Short mmCIF file of C-alpha atoms in Angstrom, two decimals:
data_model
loop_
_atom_site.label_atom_id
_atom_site.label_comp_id
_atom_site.label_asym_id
_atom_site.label_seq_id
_atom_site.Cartn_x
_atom_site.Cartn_y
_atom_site.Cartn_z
CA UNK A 1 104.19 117.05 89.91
CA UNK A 2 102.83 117.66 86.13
CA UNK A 3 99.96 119.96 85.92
CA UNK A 4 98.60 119.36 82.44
CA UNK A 5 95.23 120.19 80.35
CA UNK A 6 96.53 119.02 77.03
CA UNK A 7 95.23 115.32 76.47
CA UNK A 8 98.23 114.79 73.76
CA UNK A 9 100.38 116.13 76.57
CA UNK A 10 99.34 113.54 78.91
CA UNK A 11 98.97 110.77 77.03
CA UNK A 12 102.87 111.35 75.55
CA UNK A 13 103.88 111.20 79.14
CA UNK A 14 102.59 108.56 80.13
CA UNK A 15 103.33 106.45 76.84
CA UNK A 16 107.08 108.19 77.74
CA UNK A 17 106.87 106.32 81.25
CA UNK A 18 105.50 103.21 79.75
CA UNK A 19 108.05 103.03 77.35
CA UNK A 20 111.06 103.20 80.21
CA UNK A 21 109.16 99.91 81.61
CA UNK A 22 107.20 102.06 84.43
CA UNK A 23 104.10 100.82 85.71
CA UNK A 24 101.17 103.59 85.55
CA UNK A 25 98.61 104.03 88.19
CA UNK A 26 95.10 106.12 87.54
CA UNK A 27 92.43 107.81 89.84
CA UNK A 28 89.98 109.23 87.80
CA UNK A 29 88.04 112.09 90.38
CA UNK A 30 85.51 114.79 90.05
CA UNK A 31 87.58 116.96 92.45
CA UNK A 32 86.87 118.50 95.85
CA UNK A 33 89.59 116.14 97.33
CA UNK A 34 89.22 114.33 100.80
CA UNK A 35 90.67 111.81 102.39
CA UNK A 36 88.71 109.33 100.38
CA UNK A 37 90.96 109.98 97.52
CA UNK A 38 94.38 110.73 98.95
CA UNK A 39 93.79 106.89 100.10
CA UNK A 40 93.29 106.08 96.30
CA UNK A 41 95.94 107.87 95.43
CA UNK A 42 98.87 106.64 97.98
CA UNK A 43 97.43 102.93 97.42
CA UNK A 44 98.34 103.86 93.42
CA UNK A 45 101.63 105.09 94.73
CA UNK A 46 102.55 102.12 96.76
CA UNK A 47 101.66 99.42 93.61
CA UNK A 48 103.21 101.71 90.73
CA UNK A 49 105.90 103.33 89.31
CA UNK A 50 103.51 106.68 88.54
CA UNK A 51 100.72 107.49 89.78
CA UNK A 52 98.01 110.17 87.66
CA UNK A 53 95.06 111.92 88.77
CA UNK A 54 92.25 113.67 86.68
CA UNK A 55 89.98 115.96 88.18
CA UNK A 56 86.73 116.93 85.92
CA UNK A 57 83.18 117.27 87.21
CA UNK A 58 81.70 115.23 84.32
CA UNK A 59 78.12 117.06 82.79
CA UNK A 60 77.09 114.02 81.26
CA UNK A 61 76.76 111.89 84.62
CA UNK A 62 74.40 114.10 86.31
CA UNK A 63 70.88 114.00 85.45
CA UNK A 64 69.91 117.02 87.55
CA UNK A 65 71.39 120.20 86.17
CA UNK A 66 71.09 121.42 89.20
CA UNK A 67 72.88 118.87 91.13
CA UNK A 68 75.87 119.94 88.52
CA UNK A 69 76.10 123.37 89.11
CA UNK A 70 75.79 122.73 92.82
CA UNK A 71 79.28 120.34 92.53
CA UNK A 72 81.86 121.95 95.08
CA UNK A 73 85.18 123.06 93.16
CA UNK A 74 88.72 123.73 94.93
CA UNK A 75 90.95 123.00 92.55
CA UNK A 76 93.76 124.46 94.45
CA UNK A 77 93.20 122.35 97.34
CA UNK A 78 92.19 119.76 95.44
CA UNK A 79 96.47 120.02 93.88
CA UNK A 80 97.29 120.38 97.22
CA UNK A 81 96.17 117.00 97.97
CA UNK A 82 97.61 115.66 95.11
CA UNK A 83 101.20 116.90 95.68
CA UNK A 84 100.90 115.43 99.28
CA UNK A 85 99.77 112.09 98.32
CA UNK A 86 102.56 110.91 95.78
CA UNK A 87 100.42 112.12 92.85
CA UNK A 88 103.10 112.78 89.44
CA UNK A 89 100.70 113.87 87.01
CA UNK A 90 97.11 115.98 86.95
CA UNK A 91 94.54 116.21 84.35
CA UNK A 92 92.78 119.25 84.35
CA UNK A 93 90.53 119.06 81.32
CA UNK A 94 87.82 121.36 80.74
CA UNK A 95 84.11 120.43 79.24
CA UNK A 96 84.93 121.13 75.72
CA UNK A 97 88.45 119.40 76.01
CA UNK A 98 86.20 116.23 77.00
CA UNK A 99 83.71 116.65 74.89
CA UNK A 100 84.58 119.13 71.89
CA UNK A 101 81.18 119.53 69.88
CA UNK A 102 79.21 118.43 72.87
CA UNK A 103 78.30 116.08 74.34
CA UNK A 104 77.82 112.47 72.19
CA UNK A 105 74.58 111.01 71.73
CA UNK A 106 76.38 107.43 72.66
CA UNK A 107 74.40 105.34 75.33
CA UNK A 108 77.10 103.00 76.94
CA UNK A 109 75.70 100.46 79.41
CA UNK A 110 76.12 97.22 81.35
CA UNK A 111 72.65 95.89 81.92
CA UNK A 112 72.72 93.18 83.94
CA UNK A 113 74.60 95.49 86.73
CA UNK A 114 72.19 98.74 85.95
CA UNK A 115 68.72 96.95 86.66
CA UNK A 116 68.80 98.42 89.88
CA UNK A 117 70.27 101.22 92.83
CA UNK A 118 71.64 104.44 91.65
CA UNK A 119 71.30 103.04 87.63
CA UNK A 120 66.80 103.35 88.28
CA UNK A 121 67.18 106.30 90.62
CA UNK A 122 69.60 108.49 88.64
CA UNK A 123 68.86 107.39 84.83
CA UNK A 124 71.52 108.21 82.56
CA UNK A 125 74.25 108.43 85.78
CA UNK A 126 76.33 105.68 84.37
CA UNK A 127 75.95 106.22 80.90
CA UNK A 128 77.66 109.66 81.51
CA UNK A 129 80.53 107.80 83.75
CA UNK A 130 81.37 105.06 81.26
CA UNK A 131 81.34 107.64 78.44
CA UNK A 132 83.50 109.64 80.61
CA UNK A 133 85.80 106.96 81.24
CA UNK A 134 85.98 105.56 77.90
CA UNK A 135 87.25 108.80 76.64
CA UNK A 136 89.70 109.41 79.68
CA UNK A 137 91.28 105.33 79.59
CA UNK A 138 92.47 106.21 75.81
CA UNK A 139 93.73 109.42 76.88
CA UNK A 140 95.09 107.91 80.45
CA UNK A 141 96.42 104.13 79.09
CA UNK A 142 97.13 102.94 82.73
CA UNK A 143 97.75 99.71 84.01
CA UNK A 144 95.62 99.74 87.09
CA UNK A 145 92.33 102.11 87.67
CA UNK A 146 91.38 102.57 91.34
CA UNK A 147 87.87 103.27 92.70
CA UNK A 148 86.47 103.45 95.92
CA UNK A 149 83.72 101.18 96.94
CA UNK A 150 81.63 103.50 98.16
CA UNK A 151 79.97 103.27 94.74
CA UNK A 152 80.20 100.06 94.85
CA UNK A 153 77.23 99.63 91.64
CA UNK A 154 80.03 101.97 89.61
CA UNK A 155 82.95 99.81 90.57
CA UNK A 156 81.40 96.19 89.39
CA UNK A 157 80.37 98.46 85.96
CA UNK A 158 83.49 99.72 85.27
CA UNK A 159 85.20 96.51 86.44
CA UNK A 160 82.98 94.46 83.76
CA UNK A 161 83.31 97.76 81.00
CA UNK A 162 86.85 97.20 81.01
CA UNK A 163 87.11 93.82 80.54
CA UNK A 164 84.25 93.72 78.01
CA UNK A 165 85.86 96.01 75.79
CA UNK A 166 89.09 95.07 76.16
CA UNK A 167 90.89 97.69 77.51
CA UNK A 168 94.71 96.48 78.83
CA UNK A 169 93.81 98.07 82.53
CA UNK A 170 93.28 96.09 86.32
CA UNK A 171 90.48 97.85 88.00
CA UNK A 172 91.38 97.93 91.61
CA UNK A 173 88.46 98.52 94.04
CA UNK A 174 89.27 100.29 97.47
CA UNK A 175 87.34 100.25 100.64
CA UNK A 176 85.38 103.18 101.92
CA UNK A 177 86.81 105.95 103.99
CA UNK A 178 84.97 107.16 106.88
CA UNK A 179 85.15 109.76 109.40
CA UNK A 180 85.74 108.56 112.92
CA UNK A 181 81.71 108.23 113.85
CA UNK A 182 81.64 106.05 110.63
CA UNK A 183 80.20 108.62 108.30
CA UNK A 184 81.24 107.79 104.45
CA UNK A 185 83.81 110.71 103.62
CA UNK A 186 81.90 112.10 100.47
CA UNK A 187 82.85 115.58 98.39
CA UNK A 188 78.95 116.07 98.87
CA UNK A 189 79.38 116.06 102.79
CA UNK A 190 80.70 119.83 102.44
CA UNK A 191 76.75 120.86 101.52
CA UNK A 192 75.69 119.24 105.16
CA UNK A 193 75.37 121.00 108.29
CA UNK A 194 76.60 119.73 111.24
CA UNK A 195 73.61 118.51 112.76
CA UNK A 196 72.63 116.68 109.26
CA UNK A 197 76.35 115.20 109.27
CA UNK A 198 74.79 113.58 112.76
CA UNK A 199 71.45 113.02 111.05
CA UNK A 200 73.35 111.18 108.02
CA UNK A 201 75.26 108.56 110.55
CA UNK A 202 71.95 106.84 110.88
CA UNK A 203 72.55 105.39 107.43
CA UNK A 204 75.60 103.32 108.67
CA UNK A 205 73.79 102.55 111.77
CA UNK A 206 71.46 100.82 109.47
CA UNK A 207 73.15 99.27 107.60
CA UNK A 208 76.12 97.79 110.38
CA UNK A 209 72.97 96.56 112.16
CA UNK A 210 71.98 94.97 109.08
CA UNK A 211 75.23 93.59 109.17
CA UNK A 212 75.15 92.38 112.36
CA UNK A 213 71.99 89.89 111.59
CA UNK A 214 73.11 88.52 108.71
CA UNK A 215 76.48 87.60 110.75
CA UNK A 216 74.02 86.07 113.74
CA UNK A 217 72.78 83.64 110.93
CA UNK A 218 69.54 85.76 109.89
CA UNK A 219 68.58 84.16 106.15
CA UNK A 220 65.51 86.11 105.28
CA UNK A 221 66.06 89.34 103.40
CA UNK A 222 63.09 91.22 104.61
CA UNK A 223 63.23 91.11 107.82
CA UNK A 224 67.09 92.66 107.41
CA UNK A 225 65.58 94.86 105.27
CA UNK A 226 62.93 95.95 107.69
CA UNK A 227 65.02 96.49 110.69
CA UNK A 228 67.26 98.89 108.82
CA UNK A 229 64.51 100.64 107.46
CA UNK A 230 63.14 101.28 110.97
CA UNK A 231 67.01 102.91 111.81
CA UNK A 232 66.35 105.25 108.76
CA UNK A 233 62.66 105.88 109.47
CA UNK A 234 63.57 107.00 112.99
CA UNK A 235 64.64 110.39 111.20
CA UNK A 236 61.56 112.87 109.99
CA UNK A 237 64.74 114.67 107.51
CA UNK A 238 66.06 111.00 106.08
CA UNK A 239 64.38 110.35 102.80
CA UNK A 240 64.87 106.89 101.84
CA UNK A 241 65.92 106.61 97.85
CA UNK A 242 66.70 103.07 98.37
CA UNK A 243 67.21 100.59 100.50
CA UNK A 244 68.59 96.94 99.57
CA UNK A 245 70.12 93.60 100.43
CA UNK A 246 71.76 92.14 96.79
CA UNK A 247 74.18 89.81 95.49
CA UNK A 248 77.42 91.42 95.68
CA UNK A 249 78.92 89.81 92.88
CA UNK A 250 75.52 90.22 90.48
CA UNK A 251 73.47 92.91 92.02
CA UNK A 252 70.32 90.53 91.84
CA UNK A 253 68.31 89.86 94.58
CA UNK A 254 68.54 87.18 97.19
CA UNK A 255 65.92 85.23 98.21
CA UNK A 256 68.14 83.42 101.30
CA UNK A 257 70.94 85.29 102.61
CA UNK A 258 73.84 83.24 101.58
CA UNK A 259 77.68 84.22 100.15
CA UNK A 260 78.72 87.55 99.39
CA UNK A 261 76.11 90.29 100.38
CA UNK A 262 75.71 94.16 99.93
CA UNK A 263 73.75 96.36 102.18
CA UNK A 264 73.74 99.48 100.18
CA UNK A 265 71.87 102.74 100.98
CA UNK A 266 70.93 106.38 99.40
CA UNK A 267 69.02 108.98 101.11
CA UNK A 268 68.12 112.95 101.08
CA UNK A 269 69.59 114.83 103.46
CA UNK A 270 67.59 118.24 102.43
CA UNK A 271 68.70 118.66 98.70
CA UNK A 272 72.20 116.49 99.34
CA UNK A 273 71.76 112.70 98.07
CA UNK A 274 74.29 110.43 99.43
CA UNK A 275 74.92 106.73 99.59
CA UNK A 276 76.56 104.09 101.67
CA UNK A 277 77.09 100.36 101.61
CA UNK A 278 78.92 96.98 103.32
CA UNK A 279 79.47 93.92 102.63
CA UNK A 280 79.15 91.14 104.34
CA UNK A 281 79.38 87.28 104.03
CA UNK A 282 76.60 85.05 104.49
CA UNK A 283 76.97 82.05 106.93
#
C-alpha cells in the first residue's frame, strides 16, 4: 500500500494506473476509520482495478471551530484499516497542502439540494465539502467516488456537483452501516458514552417506525412526522436539530406520501451532533 502526501505524487500514480487501462476507485474520508468505511473501501475494491483513500479532516466544512478541533484523529489505525480493506494508495495531505495560502474565498453550492437539513443547520458545511472535493477530484482523477448514505443531503450534492461540472467520475452511493442495535456507525460515536450510545438508538427507532407507516399506506406527512417526534421527545438528553419526511430524489417536501421518501434525522447528544436517515417507498 502507497502512503503518500505529495499531490503530484498521487496524481502521477494514478494517471500511471490509468494509463495501463486500470480502473480507479476513490473514498474520500476525514479519518477515524470504522466499519462504515472499510465497507466503502472493499465495495471500491470489488468494482476496480485500484482502489485510493484520502484521509483529511477538512477546516473549511465545519462551521464550529470547536467542533474541528474536537475531530478524533488515529491515523495509524485509521492505515490499519486501510491495509486490511484492499486499500493501494493513501492521501495524507495536510491543511496547507489543501489549501496553501488559506483557505479560498470560493462559495460552491447546489441550491436546489441545500434549501434544507444539514445545508440551514450547519451554513457553510457543504460549501467547505464541495470545495474540498473539487480540489481532491483533480488531484484524485478516479472513475468512481463512493459515499455512504448516511449523509444522504451530501451524496445527492456531490452526485449533481459532478455531473454539473463535468468531471469524468460515477458517484456511487453506499448504504449505511450500523452496529447490531441499529445505531449508524459514525467517527463521532467515539465522543458518546455508553449510556448516550443507548440514548442515540432512539433516533432509528424513530425513524424505522416512521418507516413502518408509510409502508402500512399512511399518506399524510405530519402525522409520520409527529409520531417520530414523540420517539425522540421521549428522551429529556435528545435535542431535536431536525426532523423531516422529503423527496428523496429532490429534497422538497411532500405534501402526500408517494414514491421515493427520506426520513432523515439530526440530534444533540450533549455536545455530539449526529444524523440518521431511510428510505422508503411510498405505496
Amino acid at each position: 500500500m502507497i502512503v503518500s502526501k505529495d499531490p503530484n505524487e498521487v496524481r502521477s500514480q494514478i494517471l500511471s494506473w490509468k494509463s495501463e487501462k486500470l480502473s480507479v476507485g476513490f473514498a474520500p474520508t476525514m479519518g477515524f476509520l470504522h466499519e462504515g468505511h472499510s465497507n466503502l473501501f472493499v465495495r471500491s475494491a470489488g468494482e476496480n482495478s485500484k482502489t485510493v483513500v484520502s484521509i483529511f479532516v477538512n477546516p473549511a466544512q465545519f462551521n464550529d471551530p470547536e467542533d474541528y478541533a474536537k475531530y478524533p484523529i488515529n491515523t495509524e489505525g485509521d492505515l490499519e484499516i486501510c491495509k486490511s480493506s484492499q486499500v493501494d494508495l493513501v492521501f495524507l495531505p495536510d491543511k496547507d497542502t489543501m489549501y496553501p495560502g488559506g483557505i479560498p474565498e470560493v462559495e460552491l453550492r447546489i441550491p436546489h439540494l441545500m434549501k434544507n437539513l444539514d445545508a440551514t443547520t450547519r451554513p457553510g458545511h457543504f460549501e467547505g465539502v464541495l470545495l474540498v472535493l473539487s480540489r481532491l477530484f483533480h488531484i484524485i482523477p478516479a472513475d468512481r467516488s463512493y459515499f455512504g448514505k448516511k449523509d444522504y443531503q451530501q451524496y445527492l450534492i456531490v452526485k449533481d456537483f459532478v455531473k454539473a461540472l463535468g468531471f469524468p467520475m460515477e458517484i456511487i452511493g453506499v448504504d449505511t452501516i450500523r452496529s447490531a442495535e441499529g445505531l449508524a456507525l459514525s467517527s463521532r460515536n467515539a465522543r458518546l458514552t455508553e449510556p448516550e450510545k443507548e440514548e442515540a438508538l432512539l433516533l432509528i427507532r424513530a425513524l424505522r417506525l416512521g418507516e413502518s407507516l408509510i409502508k402500512q399506506g399512511e399518506k399524510d406527512p405530519t402525522e409520520v412526522l409527529t409520531v417520530m417526534r414523540d420517539v425522540l421527545d421521549s428522551s429529556s438528553k435528545i435535542q431535536t436539530d431536525y426532523l423531516e419526511v422529503l423527496d428523496a430524489n429532490t429534497l422538497g417536501e411532500l405534501p402526500i406520501l408517494k414514491g421515493e421518501i427520506l426520513l432523515a434525522v439530526a440530534a444533540f447528544l450533549g455536545q455530539v451532533r449526529l444524523i440518521d436517515n431511510l428510505t422508503v417507498k411510498g405505496s
